[in-house]
Amino acid sequence: MSSIELDGSVGEGGGQILRTALSLPMVTGTPFVIANIRAKRPKPGLLRQHLTAVHAAATVCGARVDGATLGSTALRFTPDVIRAGQHHFAIGSAGSCTLVLQTVLPALMLANASSEITLEGGTHNSMAPPYPFIADAFLPLLARMGVKVELALQRHGFYPAGGGRITARISPVEKLMPLTLNTRGELLDCRACAVVAGVAGHVARRELDVISAALVLTPEKLQLTTLPENEGPGNVVTITRQHAAVTEVFAAFGERGVSAEAVAKRVLNDVQAYAASDAAVGEHLADQLMLPMALAGRGEFTAIRASEHACTNAKVIEKFLPVDIKIAQLGKNAVTFSFES
């Protein structure tokens, strides 16, 4: 079988091109070669997180791999058969556990048996979907497509220390069910959570005060969590909006030199933009839905916008799967993603 050739510098030129390219060969059996990996990033090539994703994908499908070294900008990947069962992967840094999970999940959710995967690294990282987003926003939609994933957070891992740990138990399906998600439905609940580890508790209280005032949340809708100091230093604040058809999770991370109030306002800006739109899902949930929707072969959802990240991802998906992905503007503040085989 001839290999699909990819250029990692096209479009957004980041790690998602590689992750999608790793995910789909496991499912389709199609080999690929990629050059210019992460060419548009400050540090091009494979970082630890990306290298772990490569090794994880290779392990899950018994692939032959050339170029899997730290800093490599080119890779050849020839998959074999998907291997369900128990897998354990350690990133060895604050690199995102959820992005590695994103890479191998498509294969394991279509395998011929259940799997359990343990991942060690970053669980709450500003450059990747944090654990609550995957658990509360993405996986419930995947369940509607037929895949049951039991996700557990055993230890938080913040940037730069890492040290987090999550486990996922995956009950696969033979074929994903299509999903249509054009409206979010009425707002059923809105809540906020601020987490600190090795950071003063007043930081979390100030974040929640700002959010409570802006969204008019009662005390029972606010949660302050103080973790053991050895799980830090770190601070994350999340706002969860539960609608009739979808749950969205928005997050912002504390940084040195940035006030608690500024962190709270960052997450509020995202929430308010989503609330003002007509879309069912936000930008990041749109990114997560693209691959399972394409694997289902048909379906549709509306999103607040189509990022360059999403547009690049669509082009990579179409190289591996017989699916047509259309992205069209829908009014002033929403776009439609449609998938058809």
Tab-separated table of C-alpha atoms in Angstrom, residues 69-305:
chain	number	residue	atom	x	y	z
A	69	THR	CA	13.477	10.777	18.011
A	70	LEU	CA	13.367	13.966	20.038
A	71	GLY	CA	13.485	16.975	17.721
A	72	SER	CA	12.866	14.964	14.560
A	73	THR	CA	11.052	16.882	11.805
A	74	ALA	CA	10.263	13.860	9.625
A	75	LEU	CA	8.514	10.555	10.341
A	76	ARG	CA	7.469	7.398	8.529
A	77	PHE	CA	4.653	5.343	10.113
A	78	THR	CA	3.459	1.950	8.853
A	79	PRO	CA	0.612	0.542	10.986
A	80	ASP	CA	-0.330	-3.065	11.656
A	81	VAL	CA	-3.266	-4.473	13.652
A	82	ILE	CA	-4.900	-2.595	16.547
A	83	ARG	CA	-3.983	-4.126	19.903
A	84	ALA	CA	-6.665	-3.649	22.535
A	85	GLY	CA	-5.848	-4.270	26.198
A	86	GLN	CA	-3.834	-2.488	28.874
A	87	HIS	CA	-1.447	0.315	27.935
A	88	HIS	CA	0.677	2.669	30.034
A	89	PHE	CA	2.461	5.721	28.661
A	90	ALA	CA	4.528	8.273	30.596
A	91	ILE	CA	5.361	11.587	28.920
A	92	GLY	CA	8.036	12.472	31.440
A	93	SER	CA	7.149	16.182	31.419
A	94	ALA	CA	4.109	18.453	31.660
A	95	GLY	CA	3.186	17.476	28.091
A	96	SER	CA	-0.529	16.848	27.776
A	97	CYS	CA	-1.998	13.475	28.717
A	98	THR	CA	-5.234	14.423	26.982
A	99	LEU	CA	-3.529	15.028	23.642
A	100	VAL	CA	-1.885	11.599	23.790
A	101	LEU	CA	-5.277	10.116	24.675
A	102	GLN	CA	-6.784	11.993	21.722
A	103	THR	CA	-4.242	10.293	19.449
A	104	VAL	CA	-4.945	6.663	20.410
A	105	LEU	CA	-8.625	6.914	21.335
A	106	PRO	CA	-10.008	6.586	17.763
A	107	ALA	CA	-8.271	3.233	17.308
A	108	LEU	CA	-9.148	1.883	20.743
A	109	MET	CA	-12.790	2.957	20.510
A	110	LEU	CA	-13.100	0.916	17.282
A	111	ALA	CA	-11.047	-2.071	18.487
A	112	ASN	CA	-12.412	-5.604	18.900
A	113	ALA	CA	-12.097	-5.588	22.709
A	114	SER	CA	-12.054	-3.199	25.673
A	115	SER	CA	-8.912	-1.346	26.698
A	116	GLU	CA	-7.510	0.458	29.704
A	117	ILE	CA	-4.925	3.168	29.230
A	118	THR	CA	-2.892	4.972	31.899
A	119	LEU	CA	-1.200	8.269	31.030
A	120	GLU	CA	1.286	10.265	33.094
A	121	GLY	CA	2.237	13.894	32.428
A	122	GLY	CA	0.245	17.124	32.285
A	123	THR	CA	-3.501	17.056	32.964
A	124	HIS	CA	-4.115	20.813	33.181
A	125	ASN	CA	-2.149	22.618	30.496
A	126	SER	CA	-3.058	25.925	28.865
A	127	MET	CA	-1.948	24.646	25.440
A	128	ALA	CA	-4.181	21.558	25.490
A	129	PRO	CA	-7.704	20.511	26.510
A	130	PRO	CA	-7.661	20.121	30.315
A	131	TYR	CA	-9.071	17.061	32.028
A	132	PRO	CA	-12.486	18.587	32.958
A	133	PHE	CA	-13.105	19.560	29.345
A	134	ILE	CA	-12.501	16.009	28.096
A	135	ALA	CA	-14.479	14.414	30.941
A	136	ASP	CA	-17.501	16.729	30.995
A	137	ALA	CA	-17.755	18.193	27.472
A	138	PHE	CA	-16.253	15.753	24.956
A	139	LEU	CA	-16.839	12.247	26.335
A	140	PRO	CA	-20.620	12.659	26.889
A	141	LEU	CA	-20.964	13.473	23.175
A	142	LEU	CA	-18.795	10.493	22.278
A	143	ALA	CA	-21.131	8.350	24.408
A	144	ARG	CA	-24.032	9.505	22.231
A	145	MET	CA	-22.080	8.120	19.295
A	146	GLY	CA	-21.881	4.744	21.034
A	147	VAL	CA	-18.482	4.778	22.763
A	148	LYS	CA	-18.280	4.493	26.542
A	149	VAL	CA	-15.111	5.905	28.121
A	150	GLU	CA	-14.669	5.948	31.896
A	151	LEU	CA	-12.092	8.621	32.618
A	152	ALA	CA	-10.504	9.110	36.035
A	153	LEU	CA	-8.128	11.791	37.321
A	154	GLN	CA	-5.746	10.290	39.849
A	155	ARG	CA	-3.363	13.210	40.230
A	156	HIS	CA	-3.283	16.739	38.818
A	157	GLY	CA	-0.340	17.713	36.643
A	158	PHE	CA	0.261	21.422	36.000
A	159	TYR	CA	2.817	23.111	33.773
A	160	PRO	CA	5.819	23.045	34.196
A	161	ALA	CA	6.126	20.262	36.797
A	162	GLY	CA	3.729	17.710	35.287
A	163	GLY	CA	3.398	14.575	37.397
A	164	GLY	CA	-0.297	14.082	36.661
A	165	ARG	CA	-1.991	10.763	36.060
A	166	ILE	CA	-5.234	9.786	34.340
A	167	THR	CA	-6.781	6.456	33.418
A	168	ALA	CA	-9.315	5.677	30.717
A	169	ARG	CA	-11.389	2.509	30.327
A	170	ILE	CA	-12.667	2.266	26.782
A	171	SER	CA	-15.627	0.108	25.704
A	172	PRO	CA	-15.479	0.107	21.891
A	173	VAL	CA	-18.156	-0.063	19.194
A	174	GLU	CA	-18.120	-1.659	15.756
A	175	LYS	CA	-19.415	1.509	14.094
A	176	LEU	CA	-19.851	5.048	15.422
A	177	MET	CA	-23.360	6.481	15.300
A	178	PRO	CA	-23.718	9.817	13.469
A	179	LEU	CA	-24.385	12.894	15.580
A	180	THR	CA	-26.400	15.981	14.729
A	181	LEU	CA	-25.769	18.885	17.078
A	182	ASN	CA	-27.050	22.131	15.647
A	183	THR	CA	-28.469	23.722	18.812
A	184	ARG	CA	-27.275	23.694	22.406
A	185	GLY	CA	-30.724	23.810	23.993
A	186	GLU	CA	-31.763	25.663	27.109
A	187	LEU	CA	-29.264	26.417	29.856
A	188	LEU	CA	-29.807	23.948	32.706
A	189	ASP	CA	-26.869	24.766	34.970
A	190	CYS	CA	-23.802	26.975	35.231
A	191	ARG	CA	-21.051	26.474	37.795
A	192	ALA	CA	-17.461	27.526	38.410
A	193	CYS	CA	-14.501	25.792	40.030
A	194	ALA	CA	-11.129	27.257	41.020
A	195	VAL	CA	-8.262	24.903	41.854
A	196	VAL	CA	-4.974	25.785	43.542
A	197	ALA	CA	-1.963	23.629	44.404
A	198	GLY	CA	1.033	25.260	46.084
A	199	VAL	CA	-0.681	28.619	45.489
A	200	ALA	CA	-2.377	30.800	48.097
A	201	GLY	CA	-6.068	30.030	48.582
A	202	HIS	CA	-7.068	33.679	48.257
A	203	VAL	CA	-6.154	33.463	44.546
A	204	ALA	CA	-8.975	30.985	43.947
A	205	ARG	CA	-11.405	32.983	46.101
A	206	ARG	CA	-10.713	36.158	44.118
A	207	GLU	CA	-11.238	34.313	40.824
A	208	LEU	CA	-14.570	32.970	42.006
A	209	ASP	CA	-15.635	36.388	43.293
A	210	VAL	CA	-15.132	37.924	39.846
A	211	ILE	CA	-16.979	35.074	38.110
A	212	SER	CA	-19.820	35.041	40.628
A	213	ALA	CA	-20.404	38.759	40.173
A	214	ALA	CA	-20.345	38.581	36.379
A	215	LEU	CA	-22.560	35.514	35.993
A	216	VAL	CA	-24.701	36.029	39.128
A	217	LEU	CA	-23.850	32.595	40.523
A	218	THR	CA	-25.039	31.575	43.983
A	219	PRO	CA	-22.522	30.115	46.488
A	220	GLU	CA	-23.577	26.514	45.829
A	221	LYS	CA	-22.522	26.955	42.191
A	222	LEU	CA	-18.954	27.844	43.226
A	223	GLN	CA	-16.301	25.309	44.173
A	224	LEU	CA	-12.855	26.035	45.600
A	225	THR	CA	-10.456	23.087	45.613
A	226	THR	CA	-7.109	23.151	47.411
A	227	LEU	CA	-4.792	20.325	46.366
A	228	PRO	CA	-1.724	19.019	48.203
A	229	GLU	CA	1.240	21.322	47.679
A	230	ASN	CA	3.236	18.586	45.935
A	231	GLU	CA	0.709	18.573	43.062
A	232	GLY	CA	1.636	22.152	42.214
A	233	PRO	CA	2.414	24.836	41.748
A	234	GLY	CA	-0.686	25.400	39.697
A	235	ASN	CA	-3.980	27.232	39.386
A	236	VAL	CA	-6.877	26.636	37.026
A	237	VAL	CA	-10.381	28.055	36.967
A	238	THR	CA	-13.178	26.438	34.950
A	239	ILE	CA	-16.718	27.448	34.101
A	240	THR	CA	-19.128	24.676	33.074
A	241	ARG	CA	-22.326	25.447	31.187
A	242	GLN	CA	-24.745	22.536	30.977
A	243	HIS	CA	-27.316	22.880	28.220
A	244	ALA	CA	-30.049	20.457	27.205
A	245	ALA	CA	-28.034	19.150	24.231
A	246	VAL	CA	-24.410	19.836	25.157
A	247	THR	CA	-22.132	20.702	28.066
A	248	GLU	CA	-19.310	23.171	27.472
A	249	VAL	CA	-16.285	23.691	29.724
A	250	PHE	CA	-14.111	26.821	29.590
A	251	ALA	CA	-10.789	27.183	31.403
A	252	ALA	CA	-8.084	29.716	32.224
A	253	PHE	CA	-4.772	29.156	33.982
A	254	GLY	CA	-2.928	31.186	36.553
A	255	GLU	CA	0.456	32.558	35.527
A	256	ARG	CA	3.244	34.289	37.360
A	257	GLY	CA	2.692	38.042	37.178
A	258	VAL	CA	-0.977	37.751	36.117
A	259	SER	CA	-3.596	38.718	38.706
A	260	ALA	CA	-6.371	36.371	39.810
A	261	GLU	CA	-8.874	38.893	38.483
A	262	ALA	CA	-7.248	38.861	35.040
A	263	VAL	CA	-7.349	35.048	34.944
A	264	ALA	CA	-11.045	35.100	35.830
A	265	LYS	CA	-11.749	37.663	33.115
A	266	ARG	CA	-10.012	35.482	30.524
A	267	VAL	CA	-12.364	32.582	31.108
A	268	LEU	CA	-15.340	34.929	31.338
A	269	ASN	CA	-14.514	36.359	27.905
A	270	ASP	CA	-14.743	32.867	26.397
A	271	VAL	CA	-17.983	32.085	28.206
A	272	GLN	CA	-19.599	35.362	27.199
A	273	ALA	CA	-18.579	34.931	23.544
A	274	TYR	CA	-20.141	31.459	23.544
A	275	ALA	CA	-23.306	32.689	25.242
A	276	ALA	CA	-23.675	35.456	22.652
A	277	SER	CA	-23.390	33.045	19.721
A	278	ASP	CA	-25.981	30.735	18.144
A	279	ALA	CA	-23.566	27.803	18.014
A	280	ALA	CA	-23.936	24.464	19.747
A	281	VAL	CA	-20.235	24.092	20.601
A	282	GLY	CA	-17.196	26.268	21.160
A	283	GLU	CA	-14.021	26.345	19.113
A	284	HIS	CA	-12.163	23.676	21.105
A	285	LEU	CA	-15.033	21.193	21.292
A	286	ALA	CA	-15.391	21.575	17.522
A	287	ASP	CA	-11.769	20.461	17.160
A	288	GLN	CA	-12.406	17.357	19.288
A	289	LEU	CA	-15.581	16.359	17.432
A	290	MET	CA	-14.131	16.451	13.939
A	291	LEU	CA	-12.383	13.097	13.916
A	292	PRO	CA	-15.175	10.951	15.447
A	293	MET	CA	-17.729	12.676	13.194
A	294	ALA	CA	-15.586	11.864	10.157
A	295	LEU	CA	-15.200	8.255	11.289
A	296	ALA	CA	-18.984	7.996	11.666
A	297	GLY	CA	-19.205	8.998	8.007
A	298	ARG	CA	-21.930	11.594	8.370
A	299	GLY	CA	-23.285	14.153	10.803
A	300	GLU	CA	-23.352	17.847	11.507
A	301	PHE	CA	-22.697	20.386	14.240
A	302	THR	CA	-22.532	24.143	14.619
A	303	ALA	CA	-19.577	25.901	16.228
A	304	ILE	CA	-18.747	29.423	17.300
A	305	ARG	CA	-16.012	29.637	14.673
